[in-house]
Each structure stands twice: as structure tokens, then as C-alpha cells.
Short mmCIF file of C-alpha atoms and ligand atoms in Angstrom, two decimals:
data_model
loop_
_atom_site.label_atom_id
_atom_site.label_comp_id
_atom_site.label_asym_id
_atom_site.label_seq_id
_atom_site.Cartn_x
_atom_site.Cartn_y
_atom_site.Cartn_z
CA UNK A 27 24.57 1.60 -10.14
CA UNK A 28 21.53 2.73 -12.13
CA UNK A 29 19.71 5.93 -11.21
CA UNK A 30 16.90 3.85 -9.78
CA UNK A 31 19.40 1.80 -7.77
CA UNK A 32 21.00 4.98 -6.41
CA UNK A 33 17.67 6.49 -5.45
CA UNK A 34 16.56 3.26 -3.78
CA UNK A 35 19.75 3.22 -1.73
CA UNK A 36 19.09 6.84 -0.72
CA UNK A 37 15.54 6.02 0.37
CA UNK A 38 16.67 2.99 2.33
CA UNK A 39 19.24 5.21 4.05
CA UNK A 40 16.58 7.79 4.87
CA UNK A 41 14.29 5.06 6.26
CA UNK A 42 17.11 3.77 8.47
CA UNK A 43 17.83 7.29 9.77
CA UNK A 44 14.15 7.96 10.42
CA UNK A 45 13.97 4.68 12.37
CA UNK A 46 17.08 5.56 14.37
CA UNK A 47 15.55 8.94 15.18
CA UNK A 48 12.57 7.34 16.89
CA UNK A 49 14.15 4.19 18.28
CA UNK A 50 12.66 1.74 15.79
CA UNK A 51 14.25 -1.22 14.05
CA UNK A 52 14.59 -0.44 10.30
CA UNK A 53 13.42 -3.97 9.52
CA UNK A 54 10.02 -3.00 10.98
CA UNK A 55 9.34 -0.74 7.98
CA UNK A 56 8.63 -2.24 4.55
CA UNK A 57 9.35 -0.11 1.51
CA UNK A 58 6.80 -0.49 -1.28
CA UNK A 59 8.10 0.93 -4.57
CA UNK A 60 5.07 2.54 -6.23
CA UNK A 61 5.58 1.82 -9.90
CA UNK A 62 2.33 2.96 -11.55
CA UNK A 63 2.86 4.43 -15.04
CA UNK A 64 6.47 3.24 -15.12
CA UNK A 65 7.49 0.48 -17.54
CA UNK A 66 8.35 -3.05 -16.46
CA UNK A 67 11.99 -2.30 -17.30
CA UNK A 68 12.09 0.25 -14.46
CA UNK A 69 10.73 -2.33 -12.04
CA UNK A 70 13.28 -4.84 -13.25
CA UNK A 71 16.01 -2.30 -12.48
CA UNK A 72 14.66 -1.79 -8.98
CA UNK A 73 14.46 -5.55 -8.52
CA UNK A 74 18.10 -5.90 -9.50
CA UNK A 75 18.88 -3.32 -6.81
CA UNK A 76 17.19 -5.58 -4.26
CA UNK A 77 13.63 -4.22 -4.26
CA UNK A 78 10.92 -6.89 -3.94
CA UNK A 79 7.65 -5.11 -3.06
CA UNK A 80 5.91 -3.01 -5.68
CA UNK A 81 2.70 -0.99 -5.55
CA UNK A 82 0.25 -0.56 -8.43
CA UNK A 83 -2.98 1.45 -8.58
CA UNK A 84 -4.73 -0.01 -11.64
CA UNK A 85 -5.87 -3.61 -12.01
CA UNK A 86 -4.96 -3.97 -15.67
CA UNK A 87 -1.55 -2.42 -15.22
CA UNK A 88 -0.77 -4.72 -12.30
CA UNK A 89 -1.74 -7.78 -14.32
CA UNK A 90 0.34 -6.70 -17.35
CA UNK A 91 3.42 -6.11 -15.23
CA UNK A 92 2.96 -9.28 -13.20
CA UNK A 93 2.93 -11.20 -16.48
CA UNK A 94 5.91 -9.30 -17.91
CA UNK A 95 7.88 -9.90 -14.71
CA UNK A 96 6.72 -13.45 -14.03
CA UNK A 97 10.36 -14.57 -14.24
CA UNK A 98 10.99 -12.78 -10.92
CA UNK A 99 9.45 -15.37 -8.59
CA UNK A 100 9.74 -13.51 -5.29
CA UNK A 101 8.35 -10.18 -6.50
CA UNK A 102 5.41 -9.07 -4.31
CA UNK A 103 2.54 -6.91 -5.52
CA UNK A 104 0.62 -4.45 -3.40
CA UNK A 105 -2.60 -3.08 -4.83
CA UNK A 106 -3.03 0.53 -3.67
CA UNK A 107 -5.69 2.00 -5.95
CA UNK A 108 -9.47 2.05 -6.00
CA UNK A 109 -10.59 -1.44 -7.02
CA UNK A 110 -13.89 -2.01 -8.78
CA UNK A 111 -15.60 -5.23 -7.80
CA UNK A 112 -15.57 -6.58 -11.35
CA UNK A 113 -11.76 -6.21 -11.40
CA UNK A 114 -11.24 -8.28 -8.26
CA UNK A 115 -10.79 -11.43 -10.33
CA UNK A 116 -7.79 -9.93 -12.14
CA UNK A 117 -6.00 -8.74 -9.05
CA UNK A 118 -6.55 -11.59 -6.59
CA UNK A 119 -4.28 -14.13 -8.34
CA UNK A 120 -1.28 -11.77 -8.15
CA UNK A 121 -1.67 -9.69 -5.04
CA UNK A 122 0.45 -10.03 -1.90
CA UNK A 123 -1.40 -7.29 0.00
CA UNK A 124 -4.56 -5.51 -1.13
CA UNK A 125 -4.35 -2.20 0.72
CA UNK A 126 -7.61 -0.54 -0.27
CA UNK A 127 -10.56 -2.50 1.08
CA UNK A 128 -13.27 -0.24 2.50
CA UNK A 129 -16.58 -1.91 1.70
CA UNK A 130 -18.35 -5.18 2.33
CA UNK A 131 -19.31 -5.33 -1.35
CA UNK A 132 -15.69 -5.37 -2.45
CA UNK A 133 -14.89 -7.88 0.29
CA UNK A 134 -17.60 -10.19 -1.08
CA UNK A 135 -16.06 -10.10 -4.55
CA UNK A 136 -12.60 -10.75 -3.14
CA UNK A 137 -13.85 -13.61 -0.99
CA UNK A 138 -15.42 -15.27 -4.01
CA UNK A 139 -12.19 -15.07 -6.04
CA UNK A 140 -10.06 -16.13 -3.11
CA UNK A 141 -12.21 -19.21 -2.57
CA UNK A 142 -12.08 -20.07 -6.26
CA UNK A 143 -8.27 -20.06 -6.03
CA UNK A 144 -8.19 -21.70 -2.58
CA UNK A 145 -6.09 -18.91 -1.21
CA UNK A 146 -6.16 -16.39 1.59
CA UNK A 147 -5.92 -12.73 0.65
CA UNK A 148 -4.24 -10.33 3.04
CA UNK A 149 -5.91 -6.92 3.03
CA UNK A 150 -5.75 -3.56 4.74
CA UNK A 151 -8.77 -1.47 5.67
CA UNK A 152 -8.42 1.91 3.97
CA UNK A 153 -9.47 4.77 6.21
CA UNK A 154 -10.12 8.29 5.00
CA UNK A 155 -8.70 10.06 8.08
CA UNK A 156 -8.73 13.44 6.36
CA UNK A 157 -12.47 13.17 5.67
CA UNK A 158 -12.09 14.54 2.13
CA UNK A 159 -15.20 13.88 0.05
CA UNK A 160 -13.27 12.79 -3.06
CA UNK A 161 -10.98 10.29 -1.31
CA UNK A 162 -11.66 6.57 -0.95
CA UNK A 163 -11.74 4.79 2.35
CA UNK A 164 -14.20 4.42 5.17
CA UNK A 165 -14.46 7.15 7.76
CA UNK A 166 -12.88 6.57 11.16
CA UNK A 167 -16.29 6.22 12.82
CA UNK A 168 -17.24 3.31 10.53
CA UNK A 169 -13.97 1.44 10.94
CA UNK A 170 -14.84 -0.72 13.95
CA UNK A 171 -18.10 -2.02 12.45
CA UNK A 172 -16.53 -2.59 9.05
CA UNK A 173 -13.59 -4.43 10.57
CA UNK A 174 -15.95 -6.78 12.32
CA UNK A 175 -17.77 -7.47 9.06
CA UNK A 176 -14.48 -8.08 7.21
CA UNK A 177 -13.35 -10.48 9.93
CA UNK A 178 -16.30 -12.71 9.03
CA UNK A 179 -14.89 -13.46 5.54
CA UNK A 180 -12.98 -16.73 5.91
CA UNK A 181 -10.56 -16.13 3.03
CA UNK A 182 -9.70 -12.51 3.86
CA UNK A 183 -7.25 -11.57 6.55
CA UNK A 184 -7.24 -7.96 7.70
CA UNK A 185 -3.63 -7.11 8.51
CA UNK A 186 -3.94 -3.43 9.34
CA UNK A 187 -4.96 0.03 8.20
CA UNK A 188 -3.98 2.20 5.25
CA UNK A 189 -4.50 5.88 4.59
CA UNK A 190 -3.92 8.39 1.82
CA UNK A 191 -4.20 11.74 3.60
CA UNK A 192 -4.86 15.11 2.00
CA UNK A 193 -1.82 16.49 0.20
CA UNK A 194 0.07 18.98 2.32
CA UNK A 195 2.98 21.03 1.01
CA UNK A 196 4.74 20.73 4.35
CA UNK A 197 5.42 17.08 5.28
CA UNK A 198 5.08 18.03 8.93
CA UNK A 199 1.44 18.95 8.29
CA UNK A 200 0.54 15.32 7.49
CA UNK A 201 1.62 14.21 10.97
CA UNK A 202 -1.85 14.77 12.39
CA UNK A 203 -3.37 12.32 9.85
CA UNK A 204 -0.74 9.66 10.48
CA UNK A 205 -1.24 10.02 14.20
CA UNK A 206 -5.00 9.71 13.74
CA UNK A 207 -4.55 6.41 11.89
CA UNK A 208 -2.30 5.02 14.59
CA UNK A 209 -4.67 6.13 17.34
CA UNK A 210 -7.54 4.46 15.50
CA UNK A 211 -5.51 1.26 15.16
CA UNK A 212 -4.79 1.30 18.88
CA UNK A 213 -8.50 1.76 19.63
CA UNK A 214 -9.35 -1.16 17.35
CA UNK A 215 -7.14 -3.62 19.20
CA UNK A 216 -3.56 -2.44 18.67
CA UNK A 217 -0.72 -4.10 16.77
CA UNK A 218 -1.66 -7.61 17.95
CA UNK A 219 -4.87 -7.41 15.95
CA UNK A 220 -3.73 -4.97 13.24
CA UNK A 221 0.06 -5.16 12.84
CA UNK A 222 0.33 -2.92 9.77
CA UNK A 223 -0.02 0.80 9.23
CA UNK A 224 0.49 1.74 5.57
CA UNK A 225 1.11 5.48 5.44
CA UNK A 226 3.68 7.90 4.06
CA UNK A 227 4.76 8.64 0.47
CA UNK A 228 7.78 10.23 -1.21
CA UNK A 229 7.68 13.56 0.56
CA UNK A 230 6.47 12.55 4.01
CA UNK A 231 7.53 8.96 4.74
CA UNK A 232 9.94 10.06 7.47
CA UNK A 233 7.09 11.70 9.40
CA UNK A 234 4.97 8.57 8.87
CA UNK A 235 7.74 6.36 10.27
CA UNK A 236 7.98 8.54 13.36
CA UNK A 237 4.22 8.00 13.79
CA UNK A 238 4.44 4.21 13.46
CA UNK A 239 4.22 3.34 9.74
CA UNK A 240 5.15 -0.26 9.01
CA UNK A 241 4.65 0.15 5.24
CA UNK A 242 5.67 3.26 3.30
CA UNK A 243 4.60 3.69 -0.34
CA UNK A 244 7.22 5.60 -2.29
CA UNK A 245 6.94 6.28 -6.01
CA UNK A 246 8.37 9.52 -7.36
CA UNK A 247 11.45 9.50 -5.11
CA UNK A 248 12.47 6.14 -6.64
CA UNK A 249 11.22 6.19 -10.23
CA UNK A 250 11.02 9.93 -10.95
CA UNK A 251 8.01 11.80 -12.28
CA UNK A 252 5.09 9.82 -13.69
CA UNK A 253 3.52 10.36 -17.08
CA UNK A 254 -0.06 11.64 -16.95
CA UNK A 255 -2.61 9.02 -15.85
CA UNK A 256 -3.84 6.97 -18.75
C1 PLP B 10 0.90 7.13 -6.29
C2 PLP B 10 0.69 6.71 -4.88
C3 PLP B 10 1.76 6.71 -3.95
C4 PLP B 10 3.16 7.19 -4.27
O1 PLP B 10 3.22 8.60 -4.32
P1 PLP B 10 4.62 9.36 -4.50
O2 PLP B 10 4.31 10.75 -4.06
O3 PLP B 10 4.98 9.27 -5.94
O4 PLP B 10 5.61 8.70 -3.63
C5 PLP B 10 1.50 6.23 -2.68
N1 PLP B 10 0.27 5.79 -2.32
C6 PLP B 10 -0.77 5.78 -3.17
C7 PLP B 10 -2.09 5.28 -2.72
C8 PLP B 10 -0.59 6.25 -4.47
O5 PLP B 10 -1.64 6.26 -5.30
#
């Protein structure tokens, strides 16, 4: 098996153990392989090891890879970065789940592109539960009103909440943010209205699973270190 294949198997094992530890079914947690800054060949390797969902943070990079890997028909792209409205048109044709919607203005741009392609776009509302000034996402207090506004877009379907909490050296220290996202989801109508919670990365996905994550976004632990942002 390739290194990437071995690491993927390790992560899947760790996800299964984390699920066992809190009485959840491992199939209730989707693993998104975060592939930003890694070449298409690395994604191909992960695909051959059974991985289907990939996460990208930059519109142009997602489009390039989607084109390079167009021969893999069931590959699914998650967009997990900050999306400028003028880039919506590039991302919408490829995206399976757009995880970072936090404004009506972006929703308008997405709606327009979705209508042009006669498709529905599944999105997550990104919430800045840590309240850090430099992080994207709406604040928890705005979430209910924003969700209602997003629900009015006929071609967008809000499937849940996503968060990127402050970096903590100790994985255990992120638990409070993950719990805050789940509590917010439960206040906003629970899993029937918002089935997905996207939270947890390489060093803290086990904690996120214990707190109810249905999507974990794991990059470094699968693909190794990233080159500097371009
Ligand atoms: C890069 C990134 C990840 C993956 O982080 P790792 O620590 O490499 O697992 C997850 N989520 C978002 C939003 C990211 O930008």
C-alpha cells in the first residue's frame, strides 16, 4: 500500500474507534480528505485507496484538480475555504458540499450560478464559535436569522453547520468549541433540520466525533505537511 493508503487506513481505524468509544455508527461520520496544496497525483492515490470526498480551500485549485481528475466520476468535492462572490461561478459546477457560506451576498451569487446550471447546491452555514476576529463565519447570535434568510434561496439547501475553531495545542481544549456548535445546531432545530456538523481536523477529529461531528476534515494526517500557501 502507498503511504497515503496506509495513513488513510489508520485514520479510518481511528474514526471507527472514536465512534465505538461514544456509541456511534462509524458510517455516520464522513471523512473529507483535505488536499489543498497537494498535487492531483496524491489525490489519485487516495482515491485508489477508496477515498471519495476531498476538501479544497481555493476556487482555482479546486477547478484545476476537478479537471485533472475528471476521469474519476464519483469523486466528491467539498469547498472549505473563504469564497469570494466572483469565484462562485467556478466552484458551483464542481462542488458536492460548499461548507463555508456565512453571508446573504455569497448566497445570492451561489443562487444565481445554481439556477444557471439548473442544480441545487448543498451548503453548510459556517459559524465562528471561537469569536476570533480574523476567522470567517457568522457569529452564533446571527445564525438563526441568517439560516432563515438562506432557507429562502430556492436552489440552496442548508444541510448543517461548519466551524473552524481557534487552534489549540491540546486537542481536548477544542471540545468546548465543538460542543458549542452542536448546542447551536440543537437550538436551531436539531439534526432533522440540520443533519451535518462539519468539525474536527487532523489533531482533534476524535474529540469532534465524541461531540457529534458527521464530517471531519483531515489533511496533514493523510497527505503529510503542506507546502506554503501560494
Ligand atoms: C486545511 C484545513 C483543514 C485540514 O487541516 P489539517 O490540520 O491539515 O488536518 C480542515 N479544515 C479547513 C477549513 C482547512 O482549511
